[in-house]
Tab-separated table of C-alpha atoms and ligand atoms in Angstrom:
chain	number	residue	atom	x	y	z
A	1	MET	CA	3.417	-19.880	18.383
A	2	ILE	CA	1.561	-17.056	16.676
A	3	PRO	CA	3.396	-15.901	13.534
A	4	PHE	CA	3.147	-12.237	12.610
A	5	LEU	CA	1.652	-13.185	9.231
A	6	ASP	CA	0.610	-16.623	8.020
A	7	MET	CA	1.814	-16.835	4.413
A	8	LYS	CA	0.903	-20.463	3.731
A	9	SER	CA	-2.819	-20.596	4.409
A	10	ALA	CA	-3.778	-18.508	1.360
A	11	TYR	CA	-2.587	-21.301	-0.918
A	12	ALA	CA	-4.124	-23.968	1.281
A	13	GLU	CA	-7.527	-22.275	1.160
A	14	LEU	CA	-7.468	-21.492	-2.578
A	15	LYS	CA	-5.391	-24.430	-3.810
A	16	ALA	CA	-7.881	-25.815	-6.334
A	17	GLU	CA	-8.469	-22.456	-8.030
A	18	LEU	CA	-4.816	-21.404	-7.949
A	19	ASP	CA	-3.685	-24.738	-9.366
A	20	ASP	CA	-6.254	-24.337	-12.151
A	21	ALA	CA	-4.942	-20.850	-12.885
A	22	TYR	CA	-1.377	-22.159	-12.955
A	23	ARG	CA	-2.240	-24.969	-15.340
A	24	ARG	CA	-4.252	-22.667	-17.617
A	25	VAL	CA	-1.300	-20.289	-18.055
A	26	MET	CA	1.364	-22.990	-18.319
A	27	GLU	CA	-0.610	-24.804	-20.998
A	28	SER	CA	-1.361	-21.598	-22.914
A	29	GLY	CA	2.304	-21.023	-23.703
A	30	TRP	CA	1.761	-17.246	-23.323
A	31	PHE	CA	3.424	-15.570	-20.332
A	32	VAL	CA	3.707	-11.804	-20.778
A	33	LEU	CA	0.961	-9.277	-21.679
A	34	GLY	CA	-1.876	-11.527	-22.737
A	35	LYS	CA	-5.465	-12.223	-21.872
A	36	GLU	CA	-4.863	-13.060	-18.183
A	37	VAL	CA	-3.446	-9.568	-17.610
A	38	GLU	CA	-6.258	-7.998	-19.658
A	39	THR	CA	-8.903	-9.903	-17.701
A	40	PHE	CA	-7.395	-9.002	-14.342
A	41	GLU	CA	-7.024	-5.349	-15.367
A	42	ALA	CA	-10.724	-5.161	-16.257
A	43	GLN	CA	-11.777	-6.883	-13.033
A	44	TYR	CA	-9.510	-4.805	-10.819
A	45	ALA	CA	-10.518	-1.497	-12.441
A	46	SER	CA	-14.129	-2.400	-11.815
A	47	PHE	CA	-13.378	-3.441	-8.216
A	48	CYS	CA	-11.700	-0.092	-7.519
A	49	GLY	CA	-14.354	1.920	-9.325
A	50	ALA	CA	-11.825	3.275	-11.827
A	51	ARG	CA	-12.136	3.311	-15.616
A	52	TYR	CA	-8.663	1.879	-16.347
A	53	CYS	CA	-6.163	-0.470	-14.752
A	54	ILE	CA	-2.650	-1.003	-16.107
A	55	GLY	CA	-0.783	-4.028	-14.737
A	56	LEU	CA	2.868	-3.316	-13.911
A	57	GLY	CA	5.935	-5.017	-12.484
A	58	ASN	CA	5.577	-3.836	-8.884
A	59	GLY	CA	4.246	-1.052	-6.665
A	60	LEU	CA	7.365	1.094	-6.701
A	61	GLU	CA	7.379	1.216	-10.499
A	62	ALA	CA	3.643	1.952	-10.502
A	63	LEU	CA	4.348	5.108	-8.475
A	64	GLU	CA	7.373	6.007	-10.574
A	65	LEU	CA	5.797	5.481	-13.996
A	66	VAL	CA	2.842	7.716	-13.138
A	67	LEU	CA	5.253	10.533	-12.264
A	68	ARG	CA	7.099	9.930	-15.551
A	69	ALA	CA	3.834	9.873	-17.474
A	70	TRP	CA	2.997	13.261	-15.962
A	71	ASN	CA	6.460	14.524	-17.041
A	72	ILE	CA	7.475	15.199	-13.445
A	73	GLY	CA	11.258	15.323	-13.081
A	74	PRO	CA	14.248	17.471	-12.159
A	75	GLY	CA	13.259	20.872	-10.771
A	76	ASP	CA	9.826	19.636	-9.693
A	77	GLU	CA	8.618	18.951	-6.170
A	78	VAL	CA	6.262	16.219	-4.983
A	79	ILE	CA	4.694	16.261	-1.526
A	80	VAL	CA	5.086	12.961	0.331
A	81	PRO	CA	4.332	11.833	3.883
A	82	SER	CA	7.218	12.058	6.358
A	83	ASN	CA	5.708	8.904	7.848
A	84	THR	CA	5.715	6.192	5.188
A	85	TYR	CA	7.567	3.242	3.775
A	86	ILE	CA	10.616	4.459	1.844
A	87	ALA	CA	9.234	3.270	-1.540
A	88	THR	CA	6.973	6.343	-1.662
A	89	TRP	CA	10.014	8.623	-1.556
A	90	LEU	CA	12.095	6.406	-3.853
A	91	ALA	CA	9.571	6.844	-6.676
A	92	VAL	CA	9.885	10.625	-6.458
A	93	THR	CA	13.665	10.743	-6.327
A	94	ALA	CA	13.924	8.075	-9.065
A	95	VAL	CA	12.470	10.546	-11.585
A	96	GLY	CA	14.826	13.282	-10.358
A	97	ALA	CA	12.161	15.298	-8.545
A	98	LYS	CA	12.430	16.511	-4.951
A	99	ALA	CA	10.465	14.695	-2.235
A	100	VAL	CA	8.963	17.305	0.110
A	101	PRO	CA	7.928	15.586	3.353
A	102	VAL	CA	4.834	16.650	5.275
A	103	GLU	CA	4.088	15.429	8.789
A	104	PRO	CA	1.160	13.152	9.751
A	105	THR	CA	-1.941	14.195	11.684
A	106	PRO	CA	-1.411	14.204	15.466
A	107	ALA	CA	-3.404	10.947	15.714
A	108	GLY	CA	-1.393	9.489	12.797
A	109	PRO	CA	-0.485	7.659	10.718
A	110	ASN	CA	-1.364	9.568	7.526
A	111	ILE	CA	-0.329	12.903	5.999
A	112	ASP	CA	-2.002	15.943	7.595
A	113	PRO	CA	-3.856	17.974	4.933
A	114	GLU	CA	-3.679	21.049	7.174
A	115	ARG	CA	0.116	20.993	6.930
A	116	ILE	CA	0.311	20.457	3.171
A	117	GLY	CA	-0.507	24.056	2.199
A	118	ALA	CA	2.618	25.479	3.847
A	119	SER	CA	4.813	23.129	1.760
A	120	ILE	CA	3.335	24.015	-1.633
A	121	THR	CA	5.662	26.150	-3.787
A	122	ALA	CA	5.731	27.260	-7.435
A	123	ARG	CA	7.637	24.027	-8.166
A	124	THR	CA	5.101	21.659	-6.574
A	125	LYS	CA	3.565	19.367	-9.195
A	126	ALA	CA	1.890	16.582	-7.232
A	127	ILE	CA	0.816	15.210	-3.858
A	128	MET	CA	1.418	11.542	-3.068
A	129	PRO	CA	-0.727	10.529	-0.070
A	130	VAL	CA	-0.240	7.021	1.343
A	131	HIS	CA	-3.052	4.987	2.890
A	132	LEU	CA	-0.703	3.585	5.509
A	133	TYR	CA	-1.564	0.369	7.371
A	134	GLY	CA	-4.757	0.131	5.260
A	135	GLU	CA	-6.173	3.312	6.773
A	136	PRO	CA	-7.308	5.821	4.129
A	137	ALA	CA	-5.720	9.270	4.073
A	138	ASP	CA	-8.029	12.305	4.180
A	139	MET	CA	-8.627	12.360	0.418
A	140	ASP	CA	-11.472	14.902	0.412
A	141	ALA	CA	-9.232	17.549	1.973
A	142	ILE	CA	-6.269	16.562	-0.199
A	143	MET	CA	-8.270	16.714	-3.445
A	144	ALA	CA	-9.682	20.127	-2.473
A	145	LEU	CA	-6.132	21.435	-1.949
A	146	ALA	CA	-4.944	19.886	-5.213
A	147	GLU	CA	-7.773	21.514	-7.127
A	148	LYS	CA	-7.071	24.892	-5.573
A	149	HIS	CA	-3.366	24.734	-6.517
A	150	GLY	CA	-3.675	22.841	-9.814
A	151	LEU	CA	-1.770	19.772	-8.570
A	152	LYS	CA	-1.941	16.099	-9.505
A	153	VAL	CA	-2.673	13.535	-6.809
A	154	ILE	CA	-1.357	9.978	-6.881
A	155	GLU	CA	-2.540	7.666	-4.110
A	156	ASP	CA	-0.107	5.060	-2.795
A	157	VAL	CA	-2.600	2.201	-2.358
A	158	ALA	CA	0.051	-0.471	-1.663
A	159	GLN	CA	-1.371	-1.179	1.808
A	160	ALA	CA	-5.050	-0.398	1.272
A	161	GLN	CA	-6.668	-2.468	-1.488
A	162	GLY	CA	-10.398	-2.423	-0.877
A	163	ALA	CA	-10.442	0.405	1.672
A	164	ARG	CA	-13.081	3.105	1.268
A	165	VAL	CA	-13.558	6.811	1.926
A	166	ARG	CA	-17.248	7.641	2.250
A	167	GLY	CA	-18.142	4.537	0.268
A	168	ARG	CA	-15.601	5.094	-2.536
A	169	ARG	CA	-12.628	2.783	-2.974
A	170	THR	CA	-9.045	3.892	-2.588
A	171	GLY	CA	-7.417	3.952	-6.008
A	172	SER	CA	-10.367	5.872	-7.460
A	173	LEU	CA	-10.074	8.971	-5.283
A	174	GLY	CA	-6.989	10.705	-6.723
A	175	HIS	CA	-6.018	11.272	-10.358
A	176	ALA	CA	-4.200	7.946	-10.207
A	177	GLY	CA	-3.706	5.135	-7.701
A	178	ALA	CA	-0.569	2.987	-7.492
A	179	HIS	CA	-1.043	-0.560	-6.204
A	180	SER	CA	1.384	-3.249	-5.085
A	181	PHE	CA	0.669	-6.968	-5.234
A	182	PHE	CA	3.713	-7.958	-3.181
A	183	PRO	CA	2.801	-11.242	-1.438
A	184	THR	CA	2.219	-9.681	2.013
A	185	LYS	CA	-0.238	-6.994	0.802
A	186	ASN	CA	-4.004	-7.393	1.214
A	187	ILE	CA	-4.274	-8.712	-2.350
A	188	GLY	CA	-0.925	-10.417	-2.624
A	189	ALA	CA	0.367	-12.244	-5.670
A	190	PHE	CA	2.834	-15.144	-5.476
A	191	GLY	CA	5.721	-12.984	-6.577
A	192	ASP	CA	6.014	-9.303	-7.510
A	193	GLY	CA	3.274	-7.321	-9.210
A	194	GLY	CA	1.710	-3.878	-9.320
A	195	ALA	CA	-0.828	-1.716	-11.128
A	196	VAL	CA	-2.114	1.788	-11.671
A	197	THR	CA	-5.811	2.625	-11.615
A	198	THR	CA	-7.123	5.846	-13.140
A	199	ASP	CA	-10.051	7.454	-14.969
A	200	ASP	CA	-7.620	9.335	-17.220
A	201	ALA	CA	-7.523	7.781	-20.716
A	202	VAL	CA	-4.409	9.730	-21.718
A	203	LEU	CA	-2.486	8.589	-18.631
A	204	ALA	CA	-3.602	4.969	-19.186
A	205	GLU	CA	-2.380	5.028	-22.812
A	206	ARG	CA	0.972	6.514	-21.840
A	207	LEU	CA	1.484	3.910	-19.091
A	208	ARG	CA	0.734	1.058	-21.503
A	209	ALA	CA	3.557	2.328	-23.696
A	210	LEU	CA	5.950	3.135	-20.829
A	211	ARG	CA	5.664	-0.358	-19.309
A	212	ASN	CA	6.551	-1.938	-22.648
A	213	TYR	CA	9.727	-0.185	-23.913
A	214	GLY	CA	7.765	2.902	-24.958
A	215	SER	CA	5.982	0.888	-27.599
A	216	LYS	CA	2.327	0.393	-28.495
A	217	VAL	CA	2.975	-1.270	-31.828
A	218	LYS	CA	5.666	-3.960	-31.793
A	219	TYR	CA	9.128	-2.587	-32.713
A	220	VAL	CA	7.789	0.949	-33.041
A	221	ASN	CA	9.121	2.964	-30.089
A	222	ILE	CA	7.453	6.324	-29.615
A	223	GLU	CA	9.478	7.135	-26.485
A	224	ARG	CA	12.177	5.696	-24.224
A	225	GLY	CA	10.257	3.291	-22.066
A	226	PHE	CA	10.843	0.603	-19.476
A	227	ASN	CA	10.143	-3.045	-18.880
A	228	SER	CA	7.597	-3.161	-16.059
A	229	ARG	CA	4.814	-5.638	-16.710
A	230	LEU	CA	2.526	-7.739	-14.570
A	231	ASP	CA	3.013	-11.283	-15.883
A	232	GLU	CA	0.312	-13.715	-16.983
A	233	LEU	CA	0.869	-16.191	-14.139
A	234	GLN	CA	0.562	-13.507	-11.445
A	235	ALA	CA	-2.456	-11.986	-13.235
A	236	ALA	CA	-4.165	-15.394	-13.243
A	237	PHE	CA	-3.426	-15.864	-9.518
A	238	LEU	CA	-4.627	-12.333	-8.780
A	239	GLN	CA	-8.010	-13.041	-10.416
A	240	VAL	CA	-8.466	-15.745	-7.774
A	241	LYS	CA	-7.250	-13.488	-4.947
A	242	LEU	CA	-9.516	-10.646	-6.086
A	243	ARG	CA	-12.577	-12.859	-5.678
A	244	VAL	CA	-11.824	-13.227	-1.951
A	245	LEU	CA	-10.380	-9.760	-1.269
A	246	ASP	CA	-13.525	-8.270	0.277
A	247	SER	CA	-14.224	-11.299	2.450
A	248	TRP	CA	-10.604	-11.568	3.581
A	249	ASN	CA	-10.616	-7.846	4.396
A	250	GLU	CA	-13.775	-8.523	6.411
A	251	ARG	CA	-11.850	-11.146	8.422
A	252	ARG	CA	-9.159	-8.549	9.110
A	253	ARG	CA	-11.876	-6.127	10.230
A	254	ARG	CA	-13.174	-8.695	12.701
A	255	ILE	CA	-9.683	-9.288	14.099
A	256	ALA	CA	-9.187	-5.528	14.462
A	257	ALA	CA	-12.517	-5.159	16.291
A	258	LEU	CA	-11.502	-7.981	18.653
A	259	TYR	CA	-8.136	-6.299	19.323
A	260	ASP	CA	-9.971	-3.017	19.986
A	261	ASP	CA	-12.121	-4.776	22.531
A	262	LYS	CA	-9.477	-6.917	24.272
A	263	LEU	CA	-6.833	-4.182	24.401
A	264	SER	CA	-9.021	-1.346	25.606
A	265	GLY	CA	-8.133	0.464	28.813
A	266	ILE	CA	-4.499	-0.650	29.053
A	267	PRO	CA	-2.478	2.250	30.477
A	268	GLY	CA	0.084	3.728	28.070
A	269	LEU	CA	-1.212	1.779	25.075
A	270	GLY	CA	-2.535	3.715	22.076
A	271	LEU	CA	-4.917	1.852	19.757
A	272	PRO	CA	-5.483	2.695	16.081
A	273	ARG	CA	-8.533	4.879	15.649
A	274	ALA	CA	-9.848	5.431	12.125
A	275	PRO	CA	-11.771	8.623	11.346
A	276	GLN	CA	-15.572	8.392	10.956
A	277	TRP	CA	-15.402	8.758	7.132
A	278	ALA	CA	-12.828	6.008	6.649
A	279	GLU	CA	-13.305	2.286	6.116
A	280	PRO	CA	-9.835	0.796	6.708
A	281	VAL	CA	-8.771	-2.676	5.562
A	282	TRP	CA	-6.318	-3.375	8.395
A	283	HIS	CA	-3.245	-4.244	6.392
A	284	LEU	CA	-1.609	-3.888	9.799
A	285	TYR	CA	-2.927	-3.444	13.331
A	286	VAL	CA	-0.525	-0.921	14.825
A	287	VAL	CA	-0.512	0.057	18.498
A	288	ARG	CA	1.647	2.686	20.156
A	289	THR	CA	3.563	2.473	23.403
A	290	ALA	CA	6.579	4.176	24.927
A	291	ARG	CA	7.431	0.794	26.485
A	292	ARG	CA	7.843	-0.920	23.126
A	293	ALA	CA	11.141	-2.724	23.732
A	294	GLU	CA	9.769	-4.334	26.893
A	295	LEU	CA	6.545	-5.338	25.150
A	296	MET	CA	8.385	-6.807	22.154
A	297	LYS	CA	10.541	-8.878	24.462
A	298	ALA	CA	7.490	-10.262	26.273
A	299	LEU	CA	5.692	-11.058	23.007
A	300	ASP	CA	8.790	-12.738	21.636
A	301	LYS	CA	9.135	-14.849	24.787
A	302	ALA	CA	5.510	-15.943	24.344
A	303	GLY	CA	6.210	-16.962	20.742
A	304	ILE	CA	4.176	-14.097	19.277
A	305	GLY	CA	5.448	-12.304	16.167
A	306	ALA	CA	5.393	-8.492	16.227
A	307	LEU	CA	7.117	-6.050	13.870
A	308	ILE	CA	7.891	-2.336	13.646
A	309	HIS	CA	6.502	-0.465	10.630
A	310	TYR	CA	8.821	1.409	10.333
A	311	PRO	CA	11.773	1.802	12.711
A	312	ILE	CA	13.611	4.534	10.736
A	313	PRO	CA	11.690	7.236	8.832
A	314	PRO	CA	12.954	7.951	5.287
A	315	HIS	CA	14.543	11.307	6.201
A	316	LEU	CA	16.862	9.573	8.704
A	317	GLN	CA	17.882	6.790	6.311
A	318	GLN	CA	21.433	6.822	4.950
A	319	ALA	CA	19.834	6.666	1.486
A	320	TYR	CA	18.643	10.259	2.020
A	321	ALA	CA	21.619	11.589	3.965
A	322	ASP	CA	22.114	14.165	1.196
A	323	LEU	CA	18.842	15.876	2.163
A	324	GLY	CA	20.577	17.156	5.284
A	325	ALA	CA	17.680	16.245	7.585
A	326	SER	CA	18.541	15.205	11.120
A	327	LYS	CA	16.881	13.931	14.262
A	328	GLY	CA	14.166	16.471	15.085
A	329	SER	CA	13.491	17.487	11.459
A	330	PHE	CA	10.156	15.656	11.414
A	331	PRO	CA	9.297	15.030	15.071
A	332	LEU	CA	5.855	13.472	14.513
A	333	ALA	CA	7.221	10.845	12.097
A	334	GLU	CA	10.102	10.213	14.489
A	335	ALA	CA	7.769	9.804	17.478
A	336	LEU	CA	5.775	7.229	15.525
A	337	ALA	CA	8.939	5.372	14.506
A	338	ASP	CA	9.914	5.212	18.184
A	339	THR	CA	6.581	3.930	19.512
A	340	VAL	CA	4.641	1.931	16.879
A	341	LEU	CA	4.276	-1.832	17.057
A	342	SER	CA	2.371	-4.056	14.626
A	343	LEU	CA	0.582	-7.024	16.213
A	344	PRO	CA	-0.192	-10.261	14.334
A	345	MET	CA	-2.825	-9.610	11.645
A	346	GLY	CA	-4.117	-11.373	8.583
A	347	PRO	CA	-7.083	-13.195	7.057
A	348	HIS	CA	-5.915	-16.500	8.519
A	349	LEU	CA	-5.169	-15.371	12.064
A	350	PRO	CA	-7.431	-17.408	14.371
A	351	GLU	CA	-9.625	-15.242	16.575
A	352	SER	CA	-8.307	-17.156	19.609
A	353	ALA	CA	-4.853	-15.717	18.873
A	354	VAL	CA	-6.140	-12.240	19.684
A	355	ASP	CA	-6.883	-13.383	23.231
A	356	GLU	CA	-3.380	-14.790	23.628
A	357	VAL	CA	-1.784	-11.590	22.355
A	358	ALA	CA	-4.016	-9.424	24.541
A	359	VAL	CA	-3.130	-11.414	27.674
A	360	VAL	CA	0.583	-10.805	27.105
A	361	VAL	CA	0.092	-7.109	26.321
A	362	ARG	CA	-2.110	-6.542	29.375
A	363	HIS	CA	0.226	-8.485	31.645
A	364	THR	CA	3.258	-6.522	30.418
A	365	LEU	CA	1.803	-3.002	30.393
A	366	GLY	CA	-1.180	-3.270	32.720
B	401	LIG	C1	4.898	-2.248	-0.484
B	401	LIG	C2	4.837	-0.789	-0.633
B	401	LIG	C3	5.291	-0.139	-1.801
B	401	LIG	C4	6.082	-0.826	-2.881
B	401	LIG	O1	5.467	-1.899	-3.492
B	401	LIG	P1	6.393	-3.012	-4.184
B	401	LIG	O2	5.423	-3.822	-4.965
B	401	LIG	O3	7.055	-3.785	-3.094
B	401	LIG	O4	7.363	-2.316	-5.062
B	401	LIG	C5	5.082	1.213	-1.922
B	401	LIG	N1	4.500	1.928	-0.935
B	401	LIG	C6	4.082	1.355	0.207
B	401	LIG	C7	3.416	2.193	1.242
B	401	LIG	C8	4.241	-0.023	0.405
B	401	LIG	O5	3.827	-0.579	1.551
C-alpha cells in the first residue's frame, strides 16, 4: 500500500515540538490575534523575502481580501489561469469582478504570459498567476506586462511555499502573494489557515483591518470588514512546520528526481519539466498520459494512490455555467484535465515507493 499522501508522519516526526506549541498556547489562555500569530508572521515574511505577512483564515480569503483591499469589484476584470484549482476563480467572482481565463503554456501547467496581452482590456485591474503543482509561473514576463499596462499582480502561492524564480521566493515576486496553510499544502497547518505576503505597507495595513471586522482599534470600525484570522494554535504549529519547510521541500525534490529517472523513456508518458529559471517545490508530481484510466486502474489494483488535479476545469463547472463557456472554450486546460495524473508525493514518501510506482507505470504503458 502506497497512499497518495501520508498525513500522519508529519506529527510523528515533529511530535515533541508540536506538543510543546500546543501546550504553550493552551496554557496562555490567548487564542486569536496574539504573539504566536505575530511571531509566525515575522518569520514567514522573512522566509519569503517580503516585508510584511498578514495571517488570515485560509487561502481563498487571502486571495479575496487582497482584491478587496485594492478596491477591485463589479465592472473590473482579473486575469486568471484557465488551468487552476477553482479557488483562484472564486476569489475574483466573490468580489463581483469578472474572471478572465487565459490558457497555459503548451508545456503547461501555468498561465502563458504570451497569451495574457490579448486578454487585457480597459477594465483589467489585476493578473492572478498560480504556481500550480509547486512549479513557479513565469513571473518575470508577467511583471513586465503588468508594469506596461499598470496592473496589479497577486500570486496564488497555495501550492508553492518555498519555490523560487531565479533565486527569489514565490510570494515576493508580485505585488502580493496569497498563501494557504491547508493541511495538504507544502507548509500545512493542522486545520485551516492562510496569509498574504507583500512589500506594500498600505496594503498590509488595510488587510490587518479587513481581517478583523474593519477595525484597527477595538470597537472602532473604519470600514465594513470580515472575520478572517489565522489563530494562535495554528500559528504556533506553523512556526514548527516553517523550520522544516526547506528540508521537507528538499525531500520532495529528491522524490521528483527519482521519478524523473525511473519513468524516463516510457512511450506516451509526459513527465513534468520545469523551466531553467524555476526552482519548483513539487507540491504534486503530475504526469500526462492519454491512457490515464487504464493506468489509474493498474495503480489502484497495486494499492497505489493516484489523483487527478483537476478533472474538470473551472469554466466547465456548474458553478460557472453562467459564463456560457462550453467544451472547446479553453482547449489547453481541457486537454490537461483529460490527461494529468498525480503520483504519490510528499516529504514522508519512502524512496523505495518510487520504484514500486515506476514498475506499475512501465508495465502498464511500456
Ligand atoms: C488550496 C488552494 C487554494 C485555497 O486555499 P484554502 O486555504 O483551501 O482556502 C487556492 N488556490 C490554490 C491553487 C490552491 O491549491
